[in-house]
Amino acid sequence: MKISVGVQAVIFQGNSVLTIKKIDDDGEVCHILPGGKQEFGETMEQALRREVFEEVGIQVEVHELLFLREFISANHINAEENGELHIVSPIFLCRMHPDDVIPQTPPNPDPDQIGVEWIDLNGLSSLKFYPQELVPRLIESAVSNIQLNCYVGDMN
């Protein structure tokens, strides 16, 4: 089993968070935070800027580390379908440049990506959002400046 790093961005606008809209393995619409795998030789910040630009089409400023999440496929449902994955995901607070507009079509979306969508934080828990366990922490991060426990553990 190989461990990989998958950086993710939390971008707030008012009471909404920016998500990538995808089709999951069950053929259903789901939402995730923008981001992707870090490539050899990239810093986490460089990887995050590249991934957000590819999936969303905007430049971001990378700020503090909000959460550190792991995904160990053997510990979750659909373990056989996911193979032997172990992904460590540093999740950073990011900000869009004020003049940026999200384009209709991003430069290099993932094959299963069907859009980019701002989701109201209060409605996030009613959607298929990965990882669902992160939703209360995202809401808390948006409404307060309190530093939460950064390491959130193994989440699907």
PDB file of C-alpha atoms in Angstrom:
ATOM      1  CA  MET A   1       0.000   0.000   0.000  1.00  0.00           C
ATOM      2  CA  LYS A   2       1.331   3.413  -0.956  1.00  0.00           C
ATOM      3  CA  ILE A   3       0.463   6.567   0.967  1.00  0.00           C
ATOM      4  CA  SER A   4      -0.313   9.674  -1.079  1.00  0.00           C
ATOM      5  CA  VAL A   5      -0.966  13.304  -0.192  1.00  0.00           C
ATOM      6  CA  GLY A   6      -4.158  14.898  -1.462  1.00  0.00           C
ATOM      7  CA  VAL A   7      -4.389  18.610  -0.639  1.00  0.00           C
ATOM      8  CA  GLN A   8      -7.785  20.327  -0.382  1.00  0.00           C
ATOM      9  CA  ALA A   9      -9.014  23.920  -0.243  1.00  0.00           C
ATOM     10  CA  VAL A  10     -11.739  25.483   1.876  1.00  0.00           C
ATOM     11  CA  ILE A  11     -12.925  28.648   0.144  1.00  0.00           C
ATOM     12  CA  PHE A  12     -15.715  30.563   1.875  1.00  0.00           C
ATOM     13  CA  GLN A  13     -17.896  33.281   0.390  1.00  0.00           C
ATOM     14  CA  GLY A  14     -20.295  34.583   2.994  1.00  0.00           C
ATOM     15  CA  ASN A  15     -22.067  31.525   4.408  1.00  0.00           C
ATOM     16  CA  SER A  16     -21.179  29.316   1.421  1.00  0.00           C
ATOM     17  CA  VAL A  17     -18.291  26.999   0.644  1.00  0.00           C
ATOM     18  CA  LEU A  18     -16.952  26.263  -2.837  1.00  0.00           C
ATOM     19  CA  THR A  19     -17.327  22.624  -3.893  1.00  0.00           C
ATOM     20  CA  ILE A  20     -16.557  20.426  -6.842  1.00  0.00           C
ATOM     21  CA  LYS A  21     -19.663  18.654  -8.113  1.00  0.00           C
ATOM     22  CA  LYS A  22     -18.954  15.085  -9.254  1.00  0.00           C
ATOM     23  CA  ILE A  23     -20.549  11.778 -10.117  1.00  0.00           C
ATOM     24  CA  ASP A  24     -19.495   9.212  -7.502  1.00  0.00           C
ATOM     25  CA  ASP A  25     -18.943   5.462  -7.869  1.00  0.00           C
ATOM     26  CA  ASP A  26     -22.696   4.858  -7.383  1.00  0.00           C
ATOM     27  CA  GLY A  27     -23.553   7.210 -10.269  1.00  0.00           C
ATOM     28  CA  GLU A  28     -24.932   9.830  -7.883  1.00  0.00           C
ATOM     29  CA  VAL A  29     -24.114  13.523  -7.622  1.00  0.00           C
ATOM     30  CA  CYS A  30     -21.777  14.340  -4.756  1.00  0.00           C
ATOM     31  CA  HIS A  31     -19.718  17.311  -3.616  1.00  0.00           C
ATOM     32  CA  ILE A  32     -16.128  17.526  -2.432  1.00  0.00           C
ATOM     33  CA  LEU A  33     -13.685  20.290  -1.637  1.00  0.00           C
ATOM     34  CA  PRO A  34     -11.430  21.382  -4.514  1.00  0.00           C
ATOM     35  CA  GLY A  35      -8.005  19.771  -4.547  1.00  0.00           C
ATOM     36  CA  GLY A  36      -6.036  16.742  -5.574  1.00  0.00           C
ATOM     37  CA  LYS A  37      -2.815  14.818  -5.333  1.00  0.00           C
ATOM     38  CA  GLN A  38       0.495  16.454  -4.632  1.00  0.00           C
ATOM     39  CA  GLU A  39       3.102  15.698  -7.287  1.00  0.00           C
ATOM     40  CA  PHE A  40       6.727  14.863  -6.542  1.00  0.00           C
ATOM     41  CA  GLY A  41       8.761  18.056  -6.037  1.00  0.00           C
ATOM     42  CA  GLU A  42       5.736  20.273  -5.329  1.00  0.00           C
ATOM     43  CA  THR A  43       5.118  21.942  -2.017  1.00  0.00           C
ATOM     44  CA  MET A  44       1.614  21.498  -0.619  1.00  0.00           C
ATOM     45  CA  GLU A  45       0.913  25.143  -1.421  1.00  0.00           C
ATOM     46  CA  GLN A  46       2.020  24.722  -5.044  1.00  0.00           C
ATOM     47  CA  ALA A  47      -0.066  21.557  -5.404  1.00  0.00           C
ATOM     48  CA  LEU A  48      -3.135  23.256  -3.967  1.00  0.00           C
ATOM     49  CA  ARG A  49      -2.830  26.296  -6.227  1.00  0.00           C
ATOM     50  CA  ARG A  50      -2.398  24.043  -9.274  1.00  0.00           C
ATOM     51  CA  GLU A  51      -5.292  21.753  -8.375  1.00  0.00           C
ATOM     52  CA  VAL A  52      -7.707  24.620  -7.633  1.00  0.00           C
ATOM     53  CA  PHE A  53      -6.780  26.289 -10.914  1.00  0.00           C
ATOM     54  CA  GLU A  54      -7.286  23.036 -12.863  1.00  0.00           C
ATOM     55  CA  GLU A  55     -10.631  22.171 -11.247  1.00  0.00           C
ATOM     56  CA  VAL A  56     -12.091  25.642 -10.680  1.00  0.00           C
ATOM     57  CA  GLY A  57     -10.178  28.029 -12.961  1.00  0.00           C
ATOM     58  CA  ILE A  58      -9.149  30.570 -10.321  1.00  0.00           C
ATOM     59  CA  GLN A  59      -5.981  31.568  -8.494  1.00  0.00           C
ATOM     60  CA  VAL A  60      -6.060  31.282  -4.707  1.00  0.00           C
ATOM     61  CA  GLU A  61      -4.062  32.525  -1.768  1.00  0.00           C
ATOM     62  CA  VAL A  62      -3.253  29.648   0.566  1.00  0.00           C
ATOM     63  CA  HIS A  63      -3.635  30.464   4.262  1.00  0.00           C
ATOM     64  CA  GLU A  64      -3.597  28.368   7.425  1.00  0.00           C
ATOM     65  CA  LEU A  65      -3.969  24.626   7.747  1.00  0.00           C
ATOM     66  CA  LEU A  66      -7.491  23.972   9.048  1.00  0.00           C
ATOM     67  CA  PHE A  67      -7.623  20.191   9.165  1.00  0.00           C
ATOM     68  CA  LEU A  68      -5.479  17.140   8.607  1.00  0.00           C
ATOM     69  CA  ARG A  69      -7.576  14.195   7.439  1.00  0.00           C
ATOM     70  CA  GLU A  70      -6.727  10.639   6.507  1.00  0.00           C
ATOM     71  CA  PHE A  71      -8.638   8.209   4.320  1.00  0.00           C
ATOM     72  CA  ILE A  72      -7.726   4.555   4.768  1.00  0.00           C
ATOM     73  CA  SER A  73      -9.970   2.619   2.398  1.00  0.00           C
ATOM     74  CA  ALA A  74      -9.838  -0.645   4.339  1.00  0.00           C
ATOM     75  CA  ASN A  75     -11.666   1.077   7.211  1.00  0.00           C
ATOM     76  CA  HIS A  76     -14.701   2.195   5.187  1.00  0.00           C
ATOM     77  CA  ILE A  77     -17.594   0.883   3.127  1.00  0.00           C
ATOM     78  CA  ASN A  78     -16.751  -0.013  -0.474  1.00  0.00           C
ATOM     79  CA  ALA A  79     -13.244  -0.981   0.695  1.00  0.00           C
ATOM     80  CA  GLU A  80     -12.890  -3.579  -2.073  1.00  0.00           C
ATOM     81  CA  GLU A  81     -13.850  -1.064  -4.790  1.00  0.00           C
ATOM     82  CA  ASN A  82     -11.399   1.551  -3.512  1.00  0.00           C
ATOM     83  CA  GLY A  83      -8.442  -0.830  -3.461  1.00  0.00           C
ATOM     84  CA  GLU A  84      -5.694  -0.202  -0.997  1.00  0.00           C
ATOM     85  CA  LEU A  85      -5.822   3.562  -0.640  1.00  0.00           C
ATOM     86  CA  HIS A  86      -4.237   5.582   2.136  1.00  0.00           C
ATOM     87  CA  ILE A  87      -4.497   9.297   1.505  1.00  0.00           C
ATOM     88  CA  VAL A  88      -3.338  12.031   3.870  1.00  0.00           C
ATOM     89  CA  SER A  89      -5.236  15.262   3.172  1.00  0.00           C
ATOM     90  CA  PRO A  90      -4.041  18.582   4.532  1.00  0.00           C
ATOM     91  CA  ILE A  91      -7.023  20.935   4.178  1.00  0.00           C
ATOM     92  CA  PHE A  92      -6.135  24.623   3.957  1.00  0.00           C
ATOM     93  CA  LEU A  93      -8.179  27.790   4.206  1.00  0.00           C
ATOM     94  CA  CYS A  94      -7.832  29.606   0.874  1.00  0.00           C
ATOM     95  CA  ARG A  95      -9.087  32.886  -0.514  1.00  0.00           C
ATOM     96  CA  MET A  96     -10.011  33.822  -4.057  1.00  0.00           C
ATOM     97  CA  HIS A  97      -8.596  36.985  -5.518  1.00  0.00           C
ATOM     98  CA  PRO A  98     -11.391  39.584  -5.246  1.00  0.00           C
ATOM     99  CA  ASP A  99     -11.634  40.178  -8.999  1.00  0.00           C
ATOM    100  CA  ASP A 100     -11.681  36.505 -10.013  1.00  0.00           C
ATOM    101  CA  VAL A 101     -14.773  35.047 -11.605  1.00  0.00           C
ATOM    102  CA  ILE A 102     -15.238  31.290 -11.791  1.00  0.00           C
ATOM    103  CA  PRO A 103     -15.358  30.325 -15.487  1.00  0.00           C
ATOM    104  CA  GLN A 104     -18.099  28.128 -16.958  1.00  0.00           C
ATOM    105  CA  THR A 105     -15.513  25.523 -17.914  1.00  0.00           C
ATOM    106  CA  PRO A 106     -12.394  25.049 -15.778  1.00  0.00           C
ATOM    107  CA  PRO A 107      -9.047  24.455 -17.525  1.00  0.00           C
ATOM    108  CA  ASN A 108      -8.545  20.798 -16.554  1.00  0.00           C
ATOM    109  CA  PRO A 109     -11.476  19.280 -14.642  1.00  0.00           C
ATOM    110  CA  ASP A 110     -11.388  15.722 -13.326  1.00  0.00           C
ATOM    111  CA  PRO A 111     -13.091  13.183 -15.642  1.00  0.00           C
ATOM    112  CA  ASP A 112     -15.991  12.692 -13.198  1.00  0.00           C
ATOM    113  CA  GLN A 113     -16.348  16.425 -12.441  1.00  0.00           C
ATOM    114  CA  ILE A 114     -19.632  17.924 -13.646  1.00  0.00           C
ATOM    115  CA  GLY A 115     -19.382  21.384 -12.170  1.00  0.00           C
ATOM    116  CA  VAL A 116     -18.306  23.816  -9.510  1.00  0.00           C
ATOM    117  CA  GLU A 117     -20.884  24.976  -6.999  1.00  0.00           C
ATOM    118  CA  TRP A 118     -21.192  27.302  -4.018  1.00  0.00           C
ATOM    119  CA  ILE A 119     -23.118  25.448  -1.305  1.00  0.00           C
ATOM    120  CA  ASP A 120     -24.741  27.141   1.693  1.00  0.00           C
ATOM    121  CA  LEU A 121     -23.080  25.676   4.773  1.00  0.00           C
ATOM    122  CA  ASN A 122     -26.442  25.083   6.456  1.00  0.00           C
ATOM    123  CA  GLY A 123     -27.514  22.843   3.555  1.00  0.00           C
ATOM    124  CA  LEU A 124     -24.249  20.950   3.227  1.00  0.00           C
ATOM    125  CA  SER A 125     -25.234  18.141   5.605  1.00  0.00           C
ATOM    126  CA  SER A 126     -28.309  17.315   3.501  1.00  0.00           C
ATOM    127  CA  LEU A 127     -26.162  16.734   0.398  1.00  0.00           C
ATOM    128  CA  LYS A 128     -23.878  13.848  -0.452  1.00  0.00           C
ATOM    129  CA  PHE A 129     -20.664  15.566   0.633  1.00  0.00           C
ATOM    130  CA  TYR A 130     -17.361  13.812   1.251  1.00  0.00           C
ATOM    131  CA  PRO A 131     -16.322  13.640   4.019  1.00  0.00           C
ATOM    132  CA  GLN A 132     -19.715  14.199   5.684  1.00  0.00           C
ATOM    133  CA  GLU A 133     -18.043  14.099   9.109  1.00  0.00           C
ATOM    134  CA  LEU A 134     -16.218  17.329   8.239  1.00  0.00           C
ATOM    135  CA  VAL A 135     -19.406  19.408   7.806  1.00  0.00           C
ATOM    136  CA  PRO A 136     -19.780  20.546  11.458  1.00  0.00           C
ATOM    137  CA  ARG A 137     -16.116  21.560  11.511  1.00  0.00           C
ATOM    138  CA  LEU A 138     -16.502  23.538   8.269  1.00  0.00           C
ATOM    139  CA  ILE A 139     -19.486  25.390   9.735  1.00  0.00           C
ATOM    140  CA  GLU A 140     -17.565  26.128  12.935  1.00  0.00           C
ATOM    141  CA  SER A 141     -14.562  27.372  10.921  1.00  0.00           C
ATOM    142  CA  ALA A 142     -16.769  29.725   8.910  1.00  0.00           C
ATOM    143  CA  VAL A 143     -18.456  31.336  11.902  1.00  0.00           C
ATOM    144  CA  SER A 144     -15.627  31.605  14.421  1.00  0.00           C
ATOM    145  CA  ASN A 145     -11.967  32.314  14.671  1.00  0.00           C
ATOM    146  CA  ILE A 146     -11.487  29.563  17.224  1.00  0.00           C
ATOM    147  CA  GLN A 147      -8.715  27.136  16.285  1.00  0.00           C
ATOM    148  CA  LEU A 148     -10.208  23.647  16.293  1.00  0.00           C
ATOM    149  CA  ASN A 149      -8.250  20.443  16.767  1.00  0.00           C
ATOM    150  CA  CYS A 150      -6.490  20.174  13.405  1.00  0.00           C
ATOM    151  CA  TYR A 151      -6.129  16.401  13.168  1.00  0.00           C
ATOM    152  CA  VAL A 152      -9.564  14.966  12.403  1.00  0.00           C
ATOM    153  CA  GLY A 153      -8.579  11.334  11.843  1.00  0.00           C
ATOM    154  CA  ASP A 154      -9.723   8.740   9.334  1.00  0.00           C
ATOM    155  CA  MET A 155     -12.841  10.014   7.513  1.00  0.00           C
ATOM    156  CA  ASN A 156     -14.702   8.722   4.467  1.00  0.00           C
TER     157      ASN A 156
END
